[in-house]
């Protein structure tokens, strides 16, 4: 078992002939992901790396290869349409790596996906990885290790750092999901916590949040009532000034809302562990895993 | 992206909203000339990307040209929340019978725009939200439908009783919606929306924030960026494709990834230091970006120590190492540099750095501690 | 029991101070309908006929009076917004009498209603009546009679004609619903047949269709499989030429689709009674009721 | 409302669709002059609200001005499905490499617009739909989203392989969508959509129907109504607010309500007669409408008998009776009139009619039989 995907999941890559798409398609295949199709309009009929069939539309890719998930590597101005296309094609999971999608586009995309029951991860995210089985997106395969810790995070390299801390300590991961740093995203913390709760392979969960919005607080409250597995949180941006966008479009403190201090306080008030330093996450989780 | 009040008013005007005339002055003389032109009382308002202008003395009423010049003299050059005022807006003073607040914000939780109106206008709306939340009426907008007429009308009925004023206000709300939507804004507000003694509805203030990710399709709005209002280092960083925010500390940080950059700043603070900046060089291993980053950090006179924190995933450590070598060759920096490098091609990266006399570290905590300690 | 409404249903009248709205509000009240509120923007606080409170918005009407249904008598160019407003206010049933709504407006209205689970009857319809209890709309109360026949129809006066035929023969009605003559309508034949099937007071059903579209055929097929009560159909427009709009916006034969002959043939092929003349409906139904 | 090909092309052009030039001629000379102006081969096309123009000889290719004049001479005045051709469109003949069909119809069943495209263009699409339905690709459109780019692209890929042509066609489909949506159309089609030997996509035909209920917000399109193309009786009825359609029979029908009007026509036929028209006087009891109705029916030379069928609901029978009395007073009609009157204020209505020498009937079947029998 694992969360959202596994080694069998049939994946189509939208933008497979682009610079990023081709690079990461190769990385995914190399990692063992079941990449069954690529999509680039006008390149239908070709084969990517002499192996993966390329189609003009996602619909054709799904019809011909039975793709169940798609991952998007197209430029920001085309990315929303790529999500619409994936949603119309019949895949159940769309992972949008592209960053820079206008919020206005995402507000239209979200109800479209909901009506069709399609899960979106991202945009502006590194995707997800099930160590030893498959990865969809750009998470580096060499830093993970098979194990029982579920990780969900709003950031990219900070997640790698945390995974690395765990792996270095011999603590493996069940699934790692980067949900993205934008203000409007598909799958959120709660969706992932729920999936980890249901996943038989996950024994503990790490949640990596940051400033901006109130998703971490919502997740902490949800976890208090619904998560039976140990959870540790980390919030980046304790030193971030208000009103400035810290790289991620979603990482901005608005008024008094969305500070790291407030988020950490919520975790503490609810009795959930909060790490002060990234390395402390490793210490805490390693402690749990030894006990178990 | 923030735009100034006068720019937001231009957008409002182009959507047919009732906005009083007004022009920009950058000198007391120009302000006086505008006051002369408008006749009667004028308001002189600092144009600066900071809230709380009024409290800071950045908005002054002037009875005529002389007072307008005086007001402009006082405001131009003033610092508001650390930002220098370079421009004032001169606009005729409105007669006010009542003041309301109307605004649209992008609400993250519901993933839609939300209208907010309050009959308590002209004051800090966040204060109203805290102390008297019932005074604010909210209307979530389905982005597939936009503001429906009955919703505009319902909001207007919350503010006004007179049907004539309600109709005008509904129309203003519709136009505000289109201004928000067409501009790709994440915030548009009028505070206060005024009813004059004659029963006319007028937007005498205007505030808009634009989604940065929209700017590619909004060239007119992108051109409104006030480069004078940015720190020059931030402008250079933006032009180099770096995400950089200047802070007040002395440990310069150069990191790949926004989350890791924030965590690095936090760790600098944790170990007793003060971060000098947020800087994300992104996923690219382009040495030019490393050069630009190092040069921007190096020019901050407060910086006493520079910390690289690179986690190679897509970014390859050897590429970043080459960038650092090249950058330090090109720039003459007399500052201690601490480098933490791990992940993809870590060994090659470390080898390159050591070849050039740098010591590379693997552990983030140790690297941060050393960088903090290097501040003399 | 009855269909969609009964004598208790609390009704708000949108456009109550207009010419049509005020006339029919009085007619409804006179018939016994529980009209609890009127809505006319700018006339909030007044009382209609010194009795019914008038509000500026439907939302206020619902909050103050607990209205459960609304009926719309506003001009065509404002009617779609009146439906949106009703849908947002919390009523469960909206009856739109207004004719002349642009199809484009209706296409946006329909999914809005569906998302909120609000039933629309109309537009361009006479509304509905439960003899002896209540009516919402403009069906003349004096021609109906309490009884056990459910009537659903796309037209107005033709329905009166049929009701009259039944009443004259001593055959009463359970509920009569005019679903409207537009190409895009809310509640359709199948919705009404389903309601009649579930209604304990209804023993037989009359369906009055006309040229245009395929709703009658769909309804006939549905009835064959799901309706346990006797059904007779009548289709107006056997002599209508193709390509011309016969008054109702929806009454137009497009290509070979939507002819009366085709519709009648479907009924016959499925073994459902079809009347050739309006008066034959009365004969057929009266025959059934005598048998029972 | 139907509009002509040349009018639909104007709308298409205003939305940036690639449409060849073309102008209207109402005489052979004018057609020749246009052919001269364009040079080369031209097509002369009847502008008439009827399908199957080509088969009826209403579309002719002309090698030059002389042939164009000849073609116009043949087409102008021609009857197509009972309608007289008053105008021809003269347009340069396109070079054709391939022909496709693209169209948007309002689909009643799904309550949304549906795009249809077929690589089998230039022929009767209903025939394709019957005989080779798989050749038509359908794309329902969510009216809240419009035609999404990937949908346009997918439809274009169904028609073409070359990515350059696909991109052009996607763009044409987007523009067609906007033309449809902005005009309040219920149908917009291009048959054929042509690819020229040079690889350009061109709409060489155009058809649009506009929702009558949209015309209040589409004044430019409402002005396109071709009154010449309407029967004059239908134009007069429209102007009087009556819904009237002329047919070929001899029993004139005047009814309140569209459904009852159709049922009355059907009953005329059932009892062996032939209805002369569809006429709905609506819910109003305004005597002017009754006058207009009676005058329009009376002027139809085929009418031998007039039948009123009024079911008083909202309409009061006494009002209609007064209208009939007034109308027959004003107009001098030498035709038998049968009146069926029942419902609200039936007794008063019958009394008024009898006072003026009319006999009123209660039963619809009997009245229709009598009106049919009155045809001598």
mmCIF file of C-alpha atoms in Angstrom, chain B residues 131-323:
data_model
loop_
_atom_site.group_PDB
_atom_site.id
_atom_site.type_symbol
_atom_site.label_atom_id
_atom_site.label_comp_id
_atom_site.label_asym_id
_atom_site.label_seq_id
_atom_site.Cartn_x
_atom_site.Cartn_y
_atom_site.Cartn_z
ATOM 1 C CA UNK B 131 -13.705 44.154 17.071
ATOM 2 C CA UNK B 132 -17.040 44.134 15.300
ATOM 3 C CA UNK B 133 -17.009 41.277 12.758
ATOM 4 C CA UNK B 134 -20.790 41.453 12.387
ATOM 5 C CA UNK B 135 -20.425 44.862 10.774
ATOM 6 C CA UNK B 136 -18.770 43.236 7.769
ATOM 7 C CA UNK B 137 -20.971 41.465 5.240
ATOM 8 C CA UNK B 138 -19.275 38.868 3.115
ATOM 9 C CA UNK B 139 -20.307 37.519 -0.271
ATOM 10 C CA UNK B 140 -18.259 34.698 -1.780
ATOM 11 C CA UNK B 141 -18.116 34.854 -5.564
ATOM 12 C CA UNK B 142 -18.286 31.818 -7.781
ATOM 13 C CA UNK B 143 -15.498 32.614 -10.258
ATOM 14 C CA UNK B 144 -17.452 30.845 -13.000
ATOM 15 C CA UNK B 145 -20.323 33.298 -12.593
ATOM 16 C CA UNK B 146 -18.716 36.482 -11.341
ATOM 17 C CA UNK B 147 -20.662 38.918 -9.181
ATOM 18 C CA UNK B 148 -24.323 38.273 -9.917
ATOM 19 C CA UNK B 149 -26.628 41.270 -9.980
ATOM 20 C CA UNK B 150 -28.657 40.195 -7.005
ATOM 21 C CA UNK B 151 -25.473 39.730 -5.008
ATOM 22 C CA UNK B 152 -24.368 43.277 -5.830
ATOM 23 C CA UNK B 153 -27.797 44.510 -4.889
ATOM 24 C CA UNK B 154 -27.835 42.563 -1.634
ATOM 25 C CA UNK B 155 -24.434 43.981 -0.644
ATOM 26 C CA UNK B 156 -25.614 47.497 -1.497
ATOM 27 C CA UNK B 157 -28.762 47.013 0.609
ATOM 28 C CA UNK B 158 -26.486 46.156 3.525
ATOM 29 C CA UNK B 159 -24.889 49.577 3.175
ATOM 30 C CA UNK B 160 -27.752 51.835 2.141
ATOM 31 C CA UNK B 161 -31.536 52.201 2.361
ATOM 32 C CA UNK B 162 -32.279 54.669 -0.414
ATOM 33 C CA UNK B 163 -33.012 52.726 -3.603
ATOM 34 C CA UNK B 164 -31.294 55.357 -5.761
ATOM 35 C CA UNK B 165 -28.087 55.037 -3.758
ATOM 36 C CA UNK B 166 -28.448 51.243 -3.710
ATOM 37 C CA UNK B 167 -28.641 51.175 -7.514
ATOM 38 C CA UNK B 168 -25.569 53.386 -7.845
ATOM 39 C CA UNK B 169 -23.667 51.320 -5.317
ATOM 40 C CA UNK B 170 -24.655 48.038 -7.038
ATOM 41 C CA UNK B 171 -23.282 49.450 -10.243
ATOM 42 C CA UNK B 172 -20.056 50.503 -8.513
ATOM 43 C CA UNK B 173 -19.687 47.017 -7.035
ATOM 44 C CA UNK B 174 -20.169 45.433 -10.467
ATOM 45 C CA UNK B 175 -17.524 47.710 -11.935
ATOM 46 C CA UNK B 176 -15.207 47.021 -9.032
ATOM 47 C CA UNK B 177 -15.648 43.326 -9.704
ATOM 48 C CA UNK B 178 -14.747 43.721 -13.357
ATOM 49 C CA UNK B 179 -11.730 45.860 -12.453
ATOM 50 C CA UNK B 180 -10.616 43.128 -10.043
ATOM 51 C CA UNK B 181 -11.285 40.278 -12.426
ATOM 52 C CA UNK B 182 -9.915 41.854 -15.588
ATOM 53 C CA UNK B 183 -6.740 43.000 -13.845
ATOM 54 C CA UNK B 184 -5.964 39.656 -12.266
ATOM 55 C CA UNK B 185 -6.037 41.283 -8.851
ATOM 56 C CA UNK B 186 -5.808 39.479 -5.531
ATOM 57 C CA UNK B 187 -7.195 42.505 -3.717
ATOM 58 C CA UNK B 188 -9.239 45.546 -4.728
ATOM 59 C CA UNK B 189 -10.725 47.855 -2.200
ATOM 60 C CA UNK B 190 -12.333 51.255 -1.798
ATOM 61 C CA UNK B 191 -12.046 52.718 1.672
ATOM 62 C CA UNK B 192 -13.995 54.844 1.975
ATOM 63 C CA UNK B 193 -16.712 54.597 -0.609
ATOM 64 C CA UNK B 194 -18.437 57.903 -0.054
ATOM 65 C CA UNK B 195 -21.975 59.133 -0.517
ATOM 66 C CA UNK B 196 -21.960 62.891 -1.041
ATOM 67 C CA UNK B 197 -24.630 65.186 0.417
ATOM 68 C CA UNK B 198 -26.128 65.197 -3.117
ATOM 69 C CA UNK B 199 -26.537 61.423 -3.004
ATOM 70 C CA UNK B 200 -23.710 60.544 -5.391
ATOM 71 C CA UNK B 201 -21.586 57.479 -4.728
ATOM 72 C CA UNK B 202 -17.849 58.155 -5.168
ATOM 73 C CA UNK B 203 -14.728 56.048 -4.645
ATOM 74 C CA UNK B 204 -12.333 58.480 -2.973
ATOM 75 C CA UNK B 205 -9.659 55.920 -2.195
ATOM 76 C CA UNK B 206 -8.429 52.900 -4.123
ATOM 77 C CA UNK B 207 -6.150 49.980 -3.389
ATOM 78 C CA UNK B 208 -5.242 47.038 -5.586
ATOM 79 C CA UNK B 209 -2.764 44.194 -5.442
ATOM 80 C CA UNK B 210 -2.078 42.281 -8.621
ATOM 81 C CA UNK B 211 -1.210 38.590 -8.797
ATOM 82 C CA UNK B 212 2.429 38.475 -9.975
ATOM 83 C CA UNK B 213 1.592 35.401 -12.017
ATOM 84 C CA UNK B 214 -0.907 37.455 -14.036
ATOM 85 C CA UNK B 215 1.559 40.057 -15.217
ATOM 86 C CA UNK B 216 2.431 38.214 -18.434
ATOM 87 C CA UNK B 217 -1.081 38.832 -19.668
ATOM 88 C CA UNK B 218 -1.408 42.333 -18.163
ATOM 89 C CA UNK B 219 1.334 44.365 -19.844
ATOM 90 C CA UNK B 220 -0.332 47.689 -19.001
ATOM 91 C CA UNK B 221 -0.428 46.809 -15.352
ATOM 92 C CA UNK B 222 3.047 45.273 -15.363
ATOM 93 C CA UNK B 223 4.252 48.659 -16.649
ATOM 94 C CA UNK B 224 2.836 50.278 -13.507
ATOM 95 C CA UNK B 225 5.564 48.761 -11.359
ATOM 96 C CA UNK B 226 7.169 51.591 -9.434
ATOM 97 C CA UNK B 227 10.840 50.718 -9.511
ATOM 98 C CA UNK B 228 11.615 53.753 -7.379
ATOM 99 C CA UNK B 229 9.521 52.191 -4.641
ATOM 100 C CA UNK B 230 11.582 49.002 -4.630
ATOM 101 C CA UNK B 231 14.890 48.587 -2.886
ATOM 102 C CA UNK B 232 17.437 48.715 -5.720
ATOM 103 C CA UNK B 233 18.877 45.365 -4.644
ATOM 104 C CA UNK B 234 15.410 43.804 -4.947
ATOM 105 C CA UNK B 235 14.965 45.267 -8.411
ATOM 106 C CA UNK B 236 18.316 43.851 -9.534
ATOM 107 C CA UNK B 237 17.431 40.471 -8.056
ATOM 108 C CA UNK B 238 14.091 40.467 -9.850
ATOM 109 C CA UNK B 239 15.793 41.294 -13.119
ATOM 110 C CA UNK B 240 18.259 38.452 -12.570
ATOM 111 C CA UNK B 241 15.367 36.034 -11.949
ATOM 112 C CA UNK B 242 16.131 35.675 -8.250
ATOM 113 C CA UNK B 243 13.650 35.821 -5.441
ATOM 114 C CA UNK B 244 15.225 38.222 -2.924
ATOM 115 C CA UNK B 245 13.969 40.179 0.040
ATOM 116 C CA UNK B 246 16.232 42.445 2.022
ATOM 117 C CA UNK B 247 16.117 42.192 5.807
ATOM 118 C CA UNK B 248 18.020 43.935 8.586
ATOM 119 C CA UNK B 249 20.498 41.254 9.729
ATOM 120 C CA UNK B 250 24.134 40.593 8.882
ATOM 121 C CA UNK B 251 24.229 36.946 7.737
ATOM 122 C CA UNK B 252 23.691 36.876 3.985
ATOM 123 C CA UNK B 253 21.831 33.746 2.873
ATOM 124 C CA UNK B 254 21.933 32.145 -0.558
ATOM 125 C CA UNK B 255 19.707 29.084 -0.791
ATOM 126 C CA UNK B 256 18.015 26.963 -3.441
ATOM 127 C CA UNK B 257 14.278 26.722 -2.827
ATOM 128 C CA UNK B 258 11.934 29.096 -1.011
ATOM 129 C CA UNK B 259 11.023 26.777 1.865
ATOM 130 C CA UNK B 260 14.641 25.861 2.525
ATOM 131 C CA UNK B 261 15.570 29.565 2.292
ATOM 132 C CA UNK B 262 13.036 30.422 4.988
ATOM 133 C CA UNK B 263 14.144 27.507 7.124
ATOM 134 C CA UNK B 264 17.746 28.668 6.735
ATOM 135 C CA UNK B 265 16.856 32.196 7.885
ATOM 136 C CA UNK B 266 14.997 30.727 10.822
ATOM 137 C CA UNK B 267 18.006 28.575 11.716
ATOM 138 C CA UNK B 268 20.337 31.595 11.554
ATOM 139 C CA UNK B 269 18.077 33.273 14.090
ATOM 140 C CA UNK B 270 17.863 30.049 16.138
ATOM 141 C CA UNK B 271 21.630 30.008 16.478
ATOM 142 C CA UNK B 272 21.764 33.619 17.599
ATOM 143 C CA UNK B 273 22.361 35.356 14.269
ATOM 144 C CA UNK B 274 20.248 37.721 12.190
ATOM 145 C CA UNK B 275 19.539 36.879 8.546
ATOM 146 C CA UNK B 276 20.379 39.720 6.140
ATOM 147 C CA UNK B 277 18.012 38.511 3.466
ATOM 148 C CA UNK B 278 15.748 35.921 1.924
ATOM 149 C CA UNK B 279 17.272 34.661 -1.317
ATOM 150 C CA UNK B 280 16.150 31.749 -3.451
ATOM 151 C CA UNK B 281 18.352 31.043 -6.467
ATOM 152 C CA UNK B 282 15.745 28.593 -7.765
ATOM 153 C CA UNK B 283 16.321 25.248 -9.368
ATOM 154 C CA UNK B 284 18.774 26.430 -11.990
ATOM 155 C CA UNK B 285 22.478 25.784 -11.736
ATOM 156 C CA UNK B 286 23.302 28.718 -13.977
ATOM 157 C CA UNK B 287 26.551 30.288 -12.650
ATOM 158 C CA UNK B 288 25.288 33.751 -13.695
ATOM 159 C CA UNK B 289 22.549 33.490 -11.105
ATOM 160 C CA UNK B 290 25.073 32.581 -8.447
ATOM 161 C CA UNK B 291 27.184 35.547 -9.503
ATOM 162 C CA UNK B 292 24.195 37.889 -9.353
ATOM 163 C CA UNK B 293 23.141 36.506 -5.978
ATOM 164 C CA UNK B 294 26.590 36.871 -4.487
ATOM 165 C CA UNK B 295 26.986 40.379 -5.844
ATOM 166 C CA UNK B 296 23.614 41.505 -4.417
ATOM 167 C CA UNK B 297 24.349 40.024 -1.020
ATOM 168 C CA UNK B 298 27.908 41.387 -1.060
ATOM 169 C CA UNK B 299 26.724 44.922 -1.692
ATOM 170 C CA UNK B 300 24.548 44.966 1.410
ATOM 171 C CA UNK B 301 26.811 46.946 3.794
ATOM 172 C CA UNK B 302 25.383 45.152 6.840
ATOM 173 C CA UNK B 303 26.416 41.706 5.667
ATOM 174 C CA UNK B 304 29.332 40.301 7.668
ATOM 175 C CA UNK B 305 29.117 36.650 6.701
ATOM 176 C CA UNK B 306 27.740 34.770 3.734
ATOM 177 C CA UNK B 307 26.061 31.370 3.926
ATOM 178 C CA UNK B 308 25.297 29.080 1.006
ATOM 179 C CA UNK B 309 22.825 26.318 1.721
ATOM 180 C CA UNK B 310 22.339 24.105 -1.297
ATOM 181 C CA UNK B 311 20.394 20.889 -1.343
ATOM 182 C CA UNK B 312 21.075 19.251 -4.680
ATOM 183 C CA UNK B 313 17.996 17.605 -6.089
ATOM 184 C CA UNK B 314 17.486 18.764 -9.594
ATOM 185 C CA UNK B 315 20.161 21.341 -8.954
ATOM 186 C CA UNK B 316 23.508 19.608 -9.213
ATOM 187 C CA UNK B 317 26.042 20.389 -6.520
ATOM 188 C CA UNK B 318 28.945 20.476 -9.003
ATOM 189 C CA UNK B 319 27.138 23.151 -11.039
ATOM 190 C CA UNK B 320 26.585 25.306 -7.972
ATOM 191 C CA UNK B 321 30.186 24.767 -6.885
ATOM 192 C CA UNK B 322 31.375 25.966 -10.288
ATOM 193 C CA UNK B 323 29.078 28.972 -9.957
#
